[in-house]
CSV table of N, CA and C in Angstrom, one decimal:
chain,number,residue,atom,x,y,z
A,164,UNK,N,-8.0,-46.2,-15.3
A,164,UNK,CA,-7.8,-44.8,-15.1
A,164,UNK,C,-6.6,-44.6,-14.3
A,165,UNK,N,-5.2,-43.8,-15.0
A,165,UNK,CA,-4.6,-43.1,-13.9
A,165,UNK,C,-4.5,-42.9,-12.9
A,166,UNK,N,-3.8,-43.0,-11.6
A,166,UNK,CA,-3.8,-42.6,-10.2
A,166,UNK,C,-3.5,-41.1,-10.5
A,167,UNK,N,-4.1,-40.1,-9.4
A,167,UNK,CA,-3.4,-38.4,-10.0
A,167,UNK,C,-3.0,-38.1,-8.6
A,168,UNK,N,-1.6,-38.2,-8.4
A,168,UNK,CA,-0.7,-37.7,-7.3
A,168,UNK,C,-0.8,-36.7,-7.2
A,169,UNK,N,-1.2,-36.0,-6.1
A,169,UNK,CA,-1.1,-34.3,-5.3
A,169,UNK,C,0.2,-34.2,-4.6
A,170,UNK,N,0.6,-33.6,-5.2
A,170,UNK,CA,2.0,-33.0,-4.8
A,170,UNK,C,2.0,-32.4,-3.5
A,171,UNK,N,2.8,-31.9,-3.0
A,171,UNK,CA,3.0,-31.1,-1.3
A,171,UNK,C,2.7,-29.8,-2.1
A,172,UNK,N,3.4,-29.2,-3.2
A,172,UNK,CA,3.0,-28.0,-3.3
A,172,UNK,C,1.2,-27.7,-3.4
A,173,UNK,N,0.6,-28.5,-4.0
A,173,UNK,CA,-0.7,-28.3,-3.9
A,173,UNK,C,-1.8,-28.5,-2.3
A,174,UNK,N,-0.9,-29.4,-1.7
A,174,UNK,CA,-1.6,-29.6,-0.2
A,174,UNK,C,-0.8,-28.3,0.3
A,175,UNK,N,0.2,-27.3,0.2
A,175,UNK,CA,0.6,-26.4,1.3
A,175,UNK,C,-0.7,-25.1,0.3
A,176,UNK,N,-1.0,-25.1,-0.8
A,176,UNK,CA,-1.8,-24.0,-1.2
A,176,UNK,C,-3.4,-24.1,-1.0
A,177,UNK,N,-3.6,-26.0,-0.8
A,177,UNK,CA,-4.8,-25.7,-0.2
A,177,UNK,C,-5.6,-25.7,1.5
A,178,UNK,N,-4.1,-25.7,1.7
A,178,UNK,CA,-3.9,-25.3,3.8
A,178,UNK,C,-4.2,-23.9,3.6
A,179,UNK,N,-3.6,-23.2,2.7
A,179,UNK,CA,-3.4,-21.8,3.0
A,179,UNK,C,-4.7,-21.5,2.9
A,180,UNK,N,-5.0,-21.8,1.8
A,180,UNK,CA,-6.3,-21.7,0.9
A,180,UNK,C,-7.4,-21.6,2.6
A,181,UNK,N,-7.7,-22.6,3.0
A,181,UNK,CA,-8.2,-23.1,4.5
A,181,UNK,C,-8.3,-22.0,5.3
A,182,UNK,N,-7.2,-21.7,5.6
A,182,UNK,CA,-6.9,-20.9,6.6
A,182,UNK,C,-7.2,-19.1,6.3
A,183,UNK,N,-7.1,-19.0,5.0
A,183,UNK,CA,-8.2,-17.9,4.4
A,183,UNK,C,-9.7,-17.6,5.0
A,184,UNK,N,-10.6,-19.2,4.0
A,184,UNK,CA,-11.3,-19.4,3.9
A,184,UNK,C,-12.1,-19.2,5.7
A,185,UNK,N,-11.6,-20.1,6.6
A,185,UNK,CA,-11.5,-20.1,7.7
A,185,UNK,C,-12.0,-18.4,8.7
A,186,UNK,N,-10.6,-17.8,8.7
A,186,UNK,CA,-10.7,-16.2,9.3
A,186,UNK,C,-11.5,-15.4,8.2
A,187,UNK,N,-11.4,-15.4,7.0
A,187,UNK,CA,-12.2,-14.6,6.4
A,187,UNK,C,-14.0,-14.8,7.3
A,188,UNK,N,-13.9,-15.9,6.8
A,188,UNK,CA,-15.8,-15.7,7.1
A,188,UNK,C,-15.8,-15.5,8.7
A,189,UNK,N,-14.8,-16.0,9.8
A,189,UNK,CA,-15.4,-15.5,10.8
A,189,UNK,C,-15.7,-13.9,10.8
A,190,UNK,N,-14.8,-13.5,10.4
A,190,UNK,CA,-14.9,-12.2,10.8
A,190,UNK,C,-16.1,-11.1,9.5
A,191,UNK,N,-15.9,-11.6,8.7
A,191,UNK,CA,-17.6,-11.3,7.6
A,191,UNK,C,-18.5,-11.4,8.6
A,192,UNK,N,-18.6,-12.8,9.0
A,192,UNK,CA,-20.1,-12.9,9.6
A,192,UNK,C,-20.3,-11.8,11.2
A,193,UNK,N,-19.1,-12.2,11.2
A,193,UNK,CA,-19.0,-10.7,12.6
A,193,UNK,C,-19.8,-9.5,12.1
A,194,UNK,N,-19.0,-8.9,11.3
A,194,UNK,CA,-19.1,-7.6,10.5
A,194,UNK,C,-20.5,-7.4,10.0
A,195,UNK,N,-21.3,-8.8,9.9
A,195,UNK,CA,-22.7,-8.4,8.9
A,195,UNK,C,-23.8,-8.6,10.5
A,196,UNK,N,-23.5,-9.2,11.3
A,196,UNK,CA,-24.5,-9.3,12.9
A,196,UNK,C,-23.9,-7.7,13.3
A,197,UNK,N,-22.9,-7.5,13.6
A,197,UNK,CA,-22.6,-5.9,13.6
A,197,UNK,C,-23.4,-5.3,12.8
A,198,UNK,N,-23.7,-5.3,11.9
A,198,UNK,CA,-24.4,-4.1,10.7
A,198,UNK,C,-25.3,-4.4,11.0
A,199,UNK,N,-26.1,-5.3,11.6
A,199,UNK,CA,-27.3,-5.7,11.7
A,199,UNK,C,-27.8,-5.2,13.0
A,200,UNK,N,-27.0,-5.4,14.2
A,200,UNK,CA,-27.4,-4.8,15.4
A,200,UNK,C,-27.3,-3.4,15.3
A,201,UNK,N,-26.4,-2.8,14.6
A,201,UNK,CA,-25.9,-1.2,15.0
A,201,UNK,C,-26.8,-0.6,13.9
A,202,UNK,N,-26.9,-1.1,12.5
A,202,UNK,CA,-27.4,-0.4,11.6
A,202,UNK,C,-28.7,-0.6,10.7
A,203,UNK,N,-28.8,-2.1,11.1
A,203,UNK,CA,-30.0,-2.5,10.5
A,203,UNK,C,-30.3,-3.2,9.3
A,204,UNK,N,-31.1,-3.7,8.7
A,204,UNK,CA,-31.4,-4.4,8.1
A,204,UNK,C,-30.1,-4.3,6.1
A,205,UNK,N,-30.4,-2.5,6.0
A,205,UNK,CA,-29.8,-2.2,4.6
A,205,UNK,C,-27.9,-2.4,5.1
A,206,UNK,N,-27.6,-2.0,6.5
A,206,UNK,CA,-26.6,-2.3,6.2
A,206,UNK,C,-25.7,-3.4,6.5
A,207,UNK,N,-26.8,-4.5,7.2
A,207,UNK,CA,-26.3,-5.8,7.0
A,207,UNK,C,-26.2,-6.1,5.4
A,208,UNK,N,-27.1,-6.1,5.0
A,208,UNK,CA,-27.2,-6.5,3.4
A,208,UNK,C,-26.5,-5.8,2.7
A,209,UNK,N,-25.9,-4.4,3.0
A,209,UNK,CA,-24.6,-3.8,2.0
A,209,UNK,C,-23.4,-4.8,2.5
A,210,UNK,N,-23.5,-5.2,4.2
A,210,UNK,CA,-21.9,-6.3,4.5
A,210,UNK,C,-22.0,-7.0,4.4
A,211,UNK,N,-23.0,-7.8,3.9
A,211,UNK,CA,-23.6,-9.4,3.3
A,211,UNK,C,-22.2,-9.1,1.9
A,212,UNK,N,-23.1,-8.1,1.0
A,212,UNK,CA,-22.7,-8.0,-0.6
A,212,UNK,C,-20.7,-8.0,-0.5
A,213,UNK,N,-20.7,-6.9,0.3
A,213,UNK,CA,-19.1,-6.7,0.3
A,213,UNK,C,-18.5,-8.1,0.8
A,214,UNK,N,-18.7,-8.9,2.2
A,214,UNK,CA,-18.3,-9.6,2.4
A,214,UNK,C,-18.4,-11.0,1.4
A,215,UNK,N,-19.7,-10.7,0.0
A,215,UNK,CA,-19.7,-12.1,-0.5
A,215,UNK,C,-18.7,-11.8,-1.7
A,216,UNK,N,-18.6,-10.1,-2.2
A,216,UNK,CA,-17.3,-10.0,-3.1
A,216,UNK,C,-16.0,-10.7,-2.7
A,217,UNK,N,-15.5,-10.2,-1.7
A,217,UNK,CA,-14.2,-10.9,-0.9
A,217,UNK,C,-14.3,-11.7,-1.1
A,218,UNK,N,-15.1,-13.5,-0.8
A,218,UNK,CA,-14.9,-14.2,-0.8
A,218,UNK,C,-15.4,-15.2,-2.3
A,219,UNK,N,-15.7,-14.7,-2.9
A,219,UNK,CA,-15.6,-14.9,-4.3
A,219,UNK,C,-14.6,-15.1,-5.0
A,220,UNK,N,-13.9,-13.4,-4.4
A,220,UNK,CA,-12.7,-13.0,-5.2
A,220,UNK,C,-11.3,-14.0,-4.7
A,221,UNK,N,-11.1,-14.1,-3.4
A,221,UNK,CA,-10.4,-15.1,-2.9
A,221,UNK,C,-10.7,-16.5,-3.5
A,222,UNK,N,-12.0,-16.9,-2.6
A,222,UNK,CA,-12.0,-18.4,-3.1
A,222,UNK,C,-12.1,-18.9,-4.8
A,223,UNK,N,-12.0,-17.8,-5.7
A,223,UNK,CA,-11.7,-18.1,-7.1
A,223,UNK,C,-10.8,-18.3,-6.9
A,224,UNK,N,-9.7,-17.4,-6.9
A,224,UNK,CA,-8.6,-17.2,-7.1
A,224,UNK,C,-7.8,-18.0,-6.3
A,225,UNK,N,-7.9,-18.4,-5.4
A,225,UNK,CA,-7.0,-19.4,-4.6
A,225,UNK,C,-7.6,-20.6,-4.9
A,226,UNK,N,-8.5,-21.0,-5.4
A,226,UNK,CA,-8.8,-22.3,-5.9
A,226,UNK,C,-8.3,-22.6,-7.0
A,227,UNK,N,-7.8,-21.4,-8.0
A,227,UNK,CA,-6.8,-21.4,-9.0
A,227,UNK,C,-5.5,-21.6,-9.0
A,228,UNK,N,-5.3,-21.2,-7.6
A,228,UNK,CA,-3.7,-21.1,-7.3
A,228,UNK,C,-3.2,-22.6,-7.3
A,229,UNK,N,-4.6,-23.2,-6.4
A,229,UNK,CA,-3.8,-24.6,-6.3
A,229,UNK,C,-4.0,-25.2,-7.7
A,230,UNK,N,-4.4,-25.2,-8.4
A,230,UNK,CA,-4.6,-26.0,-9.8
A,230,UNK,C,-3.3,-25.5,-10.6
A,231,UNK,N,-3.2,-24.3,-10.1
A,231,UNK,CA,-1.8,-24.0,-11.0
A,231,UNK,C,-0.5,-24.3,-10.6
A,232,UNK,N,-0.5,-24.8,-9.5
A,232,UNK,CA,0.2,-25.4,-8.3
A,232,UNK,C,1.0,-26.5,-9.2
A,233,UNK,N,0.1,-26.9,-10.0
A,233,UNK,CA,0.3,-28.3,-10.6
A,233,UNK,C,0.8,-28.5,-12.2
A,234,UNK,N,0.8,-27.0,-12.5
A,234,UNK,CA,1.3,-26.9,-13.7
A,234,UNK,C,2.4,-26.1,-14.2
A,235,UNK,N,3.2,-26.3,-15.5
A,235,UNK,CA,4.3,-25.8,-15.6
A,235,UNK,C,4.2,-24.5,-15.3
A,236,UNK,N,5.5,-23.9,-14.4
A,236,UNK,CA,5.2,-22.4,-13.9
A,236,UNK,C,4.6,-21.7,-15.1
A,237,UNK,N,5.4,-21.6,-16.1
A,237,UNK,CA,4.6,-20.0,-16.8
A,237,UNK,C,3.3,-20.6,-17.6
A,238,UNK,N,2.6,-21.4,-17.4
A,238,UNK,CA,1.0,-21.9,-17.6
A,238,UNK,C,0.6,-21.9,-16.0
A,239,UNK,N,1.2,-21.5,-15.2
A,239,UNK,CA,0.6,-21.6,-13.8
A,239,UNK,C,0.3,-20.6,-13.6
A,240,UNK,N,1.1,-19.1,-14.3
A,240,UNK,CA,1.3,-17.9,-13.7
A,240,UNK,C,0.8,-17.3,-15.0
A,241,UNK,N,-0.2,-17.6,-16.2
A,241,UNK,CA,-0.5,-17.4,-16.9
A,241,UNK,C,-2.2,-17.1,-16.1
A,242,UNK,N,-2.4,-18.5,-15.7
A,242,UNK,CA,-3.8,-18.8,-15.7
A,242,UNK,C,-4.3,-18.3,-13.8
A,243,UNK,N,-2.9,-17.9,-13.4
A,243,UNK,CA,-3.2,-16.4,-12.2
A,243,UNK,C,-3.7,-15.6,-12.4
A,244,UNK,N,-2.7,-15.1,-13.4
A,244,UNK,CA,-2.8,-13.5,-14.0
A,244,UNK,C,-4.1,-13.6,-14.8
A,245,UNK,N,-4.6,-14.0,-15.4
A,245,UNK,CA,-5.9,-14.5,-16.4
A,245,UNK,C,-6.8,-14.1,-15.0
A,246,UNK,N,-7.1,-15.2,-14.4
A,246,UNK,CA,-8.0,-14.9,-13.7
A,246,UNK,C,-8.2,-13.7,-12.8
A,247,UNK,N,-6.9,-13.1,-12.7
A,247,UNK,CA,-7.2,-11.9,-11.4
A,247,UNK,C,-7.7,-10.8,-12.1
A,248,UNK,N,-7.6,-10.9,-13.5
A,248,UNK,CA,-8.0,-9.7,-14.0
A,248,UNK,C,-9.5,-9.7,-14.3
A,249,UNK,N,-9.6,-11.2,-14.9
A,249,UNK,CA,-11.5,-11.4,-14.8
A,249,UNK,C,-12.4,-11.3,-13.5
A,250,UNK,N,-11.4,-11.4,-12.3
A,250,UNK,CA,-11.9,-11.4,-11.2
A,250,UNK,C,-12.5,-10.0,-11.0
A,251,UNK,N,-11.6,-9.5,-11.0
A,251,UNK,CA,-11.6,-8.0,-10.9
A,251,UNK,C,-12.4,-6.9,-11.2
A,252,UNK,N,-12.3,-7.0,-12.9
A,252,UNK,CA,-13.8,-6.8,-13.9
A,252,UNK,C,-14.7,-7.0,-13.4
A,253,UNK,N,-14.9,-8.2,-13.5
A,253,UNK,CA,-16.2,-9.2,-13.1
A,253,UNK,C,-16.8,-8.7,-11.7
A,254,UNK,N,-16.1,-8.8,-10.8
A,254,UNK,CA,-16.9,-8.3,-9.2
A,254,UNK,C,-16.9,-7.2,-9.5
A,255,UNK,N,-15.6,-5.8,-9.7
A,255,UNK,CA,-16.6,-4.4,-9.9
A,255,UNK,C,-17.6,-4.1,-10.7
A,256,UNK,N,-17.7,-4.6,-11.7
A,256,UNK,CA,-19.2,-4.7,-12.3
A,256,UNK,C,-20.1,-5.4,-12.0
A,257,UNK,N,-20.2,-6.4,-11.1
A,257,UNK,CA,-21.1,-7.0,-10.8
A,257,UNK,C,-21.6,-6.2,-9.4
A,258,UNK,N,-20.5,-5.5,-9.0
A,258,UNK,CA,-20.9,-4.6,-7.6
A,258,UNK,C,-21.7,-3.6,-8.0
A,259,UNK,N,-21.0,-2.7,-8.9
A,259,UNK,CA,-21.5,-1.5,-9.5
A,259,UNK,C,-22.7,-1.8,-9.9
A,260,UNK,N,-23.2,-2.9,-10.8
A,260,UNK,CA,-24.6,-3.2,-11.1
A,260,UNK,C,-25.4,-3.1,-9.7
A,261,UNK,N,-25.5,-4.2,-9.2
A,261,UNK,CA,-26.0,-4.5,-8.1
A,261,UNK,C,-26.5,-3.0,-7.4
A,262,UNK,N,-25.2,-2.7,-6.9
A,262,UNK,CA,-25.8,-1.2,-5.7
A,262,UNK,C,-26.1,-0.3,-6.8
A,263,UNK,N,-26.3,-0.5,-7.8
A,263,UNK,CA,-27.0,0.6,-8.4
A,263,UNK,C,-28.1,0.4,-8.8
A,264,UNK,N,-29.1,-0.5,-8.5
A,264,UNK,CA,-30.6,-1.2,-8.6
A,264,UNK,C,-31.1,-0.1,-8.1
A,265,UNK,N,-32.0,0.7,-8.7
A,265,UNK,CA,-33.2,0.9,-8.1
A,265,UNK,C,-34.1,0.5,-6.4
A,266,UNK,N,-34.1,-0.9,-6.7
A,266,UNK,CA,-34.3,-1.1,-5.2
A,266,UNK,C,-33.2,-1.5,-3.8
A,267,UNK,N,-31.9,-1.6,-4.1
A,267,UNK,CA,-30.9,-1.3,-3.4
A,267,UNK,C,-30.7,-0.3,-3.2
A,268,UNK,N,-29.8,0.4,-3.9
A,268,UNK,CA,-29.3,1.8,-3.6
A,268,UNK,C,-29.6,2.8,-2.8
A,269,UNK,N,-30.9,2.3,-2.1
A,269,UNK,CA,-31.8,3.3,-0.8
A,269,UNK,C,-30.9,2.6,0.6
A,270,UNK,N,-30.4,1.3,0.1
A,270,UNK,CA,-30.1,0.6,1.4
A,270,UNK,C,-28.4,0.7,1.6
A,271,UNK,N,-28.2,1.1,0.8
A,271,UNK,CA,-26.5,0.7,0.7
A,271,UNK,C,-25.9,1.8,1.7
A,272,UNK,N,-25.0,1.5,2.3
A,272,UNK,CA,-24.4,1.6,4.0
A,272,UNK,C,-23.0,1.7,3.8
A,273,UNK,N,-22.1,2.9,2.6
A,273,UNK,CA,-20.9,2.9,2.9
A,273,UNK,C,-19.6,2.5,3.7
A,274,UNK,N,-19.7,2.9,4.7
A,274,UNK,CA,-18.9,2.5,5.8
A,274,UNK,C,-19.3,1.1,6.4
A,275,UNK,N,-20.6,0.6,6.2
A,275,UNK,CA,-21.0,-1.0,6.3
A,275,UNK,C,-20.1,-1.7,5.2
A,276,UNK,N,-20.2,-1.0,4.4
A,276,UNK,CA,-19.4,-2.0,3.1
A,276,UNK,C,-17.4,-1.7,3.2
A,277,UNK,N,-17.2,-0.7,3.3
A,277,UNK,CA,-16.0,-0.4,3.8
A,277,UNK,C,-15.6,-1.9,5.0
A,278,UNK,N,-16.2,-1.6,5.8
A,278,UNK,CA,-16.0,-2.7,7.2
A,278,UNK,C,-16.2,-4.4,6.8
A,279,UNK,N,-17.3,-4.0,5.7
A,279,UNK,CA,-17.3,-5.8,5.2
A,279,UNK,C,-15.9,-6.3,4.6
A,280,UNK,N,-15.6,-5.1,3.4
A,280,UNK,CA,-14.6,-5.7,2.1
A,280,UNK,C,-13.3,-5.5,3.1
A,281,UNK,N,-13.0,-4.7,3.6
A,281,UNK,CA,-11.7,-3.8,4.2
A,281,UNK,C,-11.2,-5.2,5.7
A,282,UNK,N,-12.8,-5.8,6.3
A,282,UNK,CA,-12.3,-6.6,7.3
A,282,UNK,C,-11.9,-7.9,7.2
A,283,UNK,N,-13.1,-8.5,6.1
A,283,UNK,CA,-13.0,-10.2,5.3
A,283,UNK,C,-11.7,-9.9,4.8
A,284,UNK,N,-10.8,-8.8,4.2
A,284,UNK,CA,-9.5,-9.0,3.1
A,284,UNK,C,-8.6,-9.3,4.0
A,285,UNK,N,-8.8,-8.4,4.7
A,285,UNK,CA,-7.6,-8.4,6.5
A,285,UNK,C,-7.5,-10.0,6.9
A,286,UNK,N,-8.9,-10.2,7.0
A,286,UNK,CA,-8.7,-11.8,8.1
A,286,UNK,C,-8.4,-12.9,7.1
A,287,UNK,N,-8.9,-12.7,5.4
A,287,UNK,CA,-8.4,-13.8,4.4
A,287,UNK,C,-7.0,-13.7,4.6
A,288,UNK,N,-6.1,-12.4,4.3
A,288,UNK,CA,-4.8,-12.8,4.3
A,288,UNK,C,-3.8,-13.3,5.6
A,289,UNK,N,-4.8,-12.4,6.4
A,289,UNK,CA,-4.1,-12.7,7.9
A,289,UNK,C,-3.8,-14.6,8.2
A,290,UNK,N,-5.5,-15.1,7.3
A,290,UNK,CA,-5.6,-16.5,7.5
A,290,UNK,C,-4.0,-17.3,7.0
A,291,UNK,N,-4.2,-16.9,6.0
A,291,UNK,CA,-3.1,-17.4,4.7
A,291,UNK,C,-1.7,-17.1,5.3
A,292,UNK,N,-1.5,-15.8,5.6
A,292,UNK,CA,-0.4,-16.1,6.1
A,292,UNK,C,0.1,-16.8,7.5
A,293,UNK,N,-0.8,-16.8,8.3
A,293,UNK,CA,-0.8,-17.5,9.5
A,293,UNK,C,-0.4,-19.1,9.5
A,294,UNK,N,-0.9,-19.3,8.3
A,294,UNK,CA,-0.8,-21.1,7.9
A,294,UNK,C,0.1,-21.2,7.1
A,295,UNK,N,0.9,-20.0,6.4
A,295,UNK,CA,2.0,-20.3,5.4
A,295,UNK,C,3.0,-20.1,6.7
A,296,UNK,N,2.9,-19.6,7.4
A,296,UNK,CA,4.2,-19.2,8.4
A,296,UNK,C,4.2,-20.9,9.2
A,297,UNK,N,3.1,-21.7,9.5
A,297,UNK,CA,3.8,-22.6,9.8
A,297,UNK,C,4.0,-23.8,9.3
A,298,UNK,N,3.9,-23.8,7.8
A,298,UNK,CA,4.4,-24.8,7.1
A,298,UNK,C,6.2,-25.1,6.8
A,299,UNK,N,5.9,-26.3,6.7
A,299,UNK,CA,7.4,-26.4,6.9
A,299,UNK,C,7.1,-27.2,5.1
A,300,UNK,N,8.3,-26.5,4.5
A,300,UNK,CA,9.0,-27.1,3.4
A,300,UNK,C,9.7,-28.1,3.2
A,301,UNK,N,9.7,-29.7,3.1
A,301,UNK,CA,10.1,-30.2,2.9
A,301,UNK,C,11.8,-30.2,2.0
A,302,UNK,N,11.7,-30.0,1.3
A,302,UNK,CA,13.1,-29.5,0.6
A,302,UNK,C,13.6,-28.9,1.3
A,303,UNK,N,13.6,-28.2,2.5
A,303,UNK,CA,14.7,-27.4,3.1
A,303,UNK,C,15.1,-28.2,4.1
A,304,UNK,N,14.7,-29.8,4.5
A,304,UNK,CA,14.5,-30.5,5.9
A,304,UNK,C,15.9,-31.5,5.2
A,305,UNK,N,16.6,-30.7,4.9
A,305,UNK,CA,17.7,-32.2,4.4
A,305,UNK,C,18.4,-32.6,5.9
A,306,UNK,N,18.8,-33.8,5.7
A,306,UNK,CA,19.5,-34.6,6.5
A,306,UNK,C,20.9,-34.4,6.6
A,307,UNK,N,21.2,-33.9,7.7
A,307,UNK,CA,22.6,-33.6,7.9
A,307,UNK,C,23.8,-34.7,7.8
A,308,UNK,N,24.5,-34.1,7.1
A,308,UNK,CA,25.5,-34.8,6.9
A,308,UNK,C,27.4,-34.4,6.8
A,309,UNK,N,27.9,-35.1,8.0
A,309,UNK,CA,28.7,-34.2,8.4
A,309,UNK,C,30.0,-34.2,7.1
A,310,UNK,N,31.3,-33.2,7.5
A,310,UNK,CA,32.3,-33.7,6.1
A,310,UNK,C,33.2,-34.8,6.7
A,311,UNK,N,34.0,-35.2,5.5
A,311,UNK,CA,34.5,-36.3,5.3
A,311,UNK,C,36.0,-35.6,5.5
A,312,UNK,N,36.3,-36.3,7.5
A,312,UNK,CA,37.8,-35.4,7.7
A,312,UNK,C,38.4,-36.7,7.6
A,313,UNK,N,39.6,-36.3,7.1
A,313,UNK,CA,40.9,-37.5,7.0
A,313,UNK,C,41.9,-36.9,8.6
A,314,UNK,N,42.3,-38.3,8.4
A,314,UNK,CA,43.0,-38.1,9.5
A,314,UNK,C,44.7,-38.5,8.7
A,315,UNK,N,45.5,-37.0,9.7
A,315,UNK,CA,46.8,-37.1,8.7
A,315,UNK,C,47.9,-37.2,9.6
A,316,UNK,N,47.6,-38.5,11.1
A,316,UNK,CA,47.9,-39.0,11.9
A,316,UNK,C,48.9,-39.9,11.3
């Protein structure tokens, strides 16, 4: 069987990926003990739902990123675009279903779900960018090299 080399580009998307994953949930799980002390039971469970959209919708999609990390750009940037749109689809209708149950819909907490989706997005990207700002690129790390002065002594 083949050895399968991971490239740097795929280790700096799955740091980022991390560091998402990382602040996102701290701050969900914040946001749903908040709903829970201030509002109660329905509107922890509306910041449960919002904060488990965000992290669906991220951890798909950035688990894609790095796979496409690995492949020729326009099959990389194909199979982005592919999935952000199924993403998309897929969780608003799967949201819209959901809080529209019969036995949810009594519970569902607006402004609990506003603070779930609106806080997890803040702290996923905040994550990501936090860890992309301190990656260092290899390719840019070249070795100095001074020029070639003649001497016209």
């Amino acid at each position: 069987m083949a050895e399968r080399r991971v490239t740097a580009a795929t280790l700096r998307a799955r740091q980022m990926m991390m560091g998402g994953v990382v602040l996102g949930h701290v701050v969900g799980f914040t946001v749903i003990v908040l709903a829970l002390a201030m509002g109660g039971p329905g509107a922890a469970l509306t910041a449960a739902l919002g904060f488990a959209a965000v992290v669906v919708f991220y951890g798909i999609g950035q688990a894609l990123e790095v796979v496409a990390s690995e492949l020729e750009p326009a099959r990389g940037l194909i199979l982005v675009l592919v999935s952000y749109a199924v993403r998309v689809i897929g969780i608003a209708a799967g949201l819209w279903l959901l809080l529209g149950l019969p036995q949810v819909a009594p519970l569902v907490s607006p402004p609990w779900l506003v603070a779930s989706v609106a806080g997890t997005v803040f702290a996923w990207v905040t994550g990501v960018v936090l860890v992309a700002a301190r990656q260092r690129v290899p390719v840019y790390d070249t070795e100095y090299e001074p020029p070639d002065v003649q001497d016209d002594a």
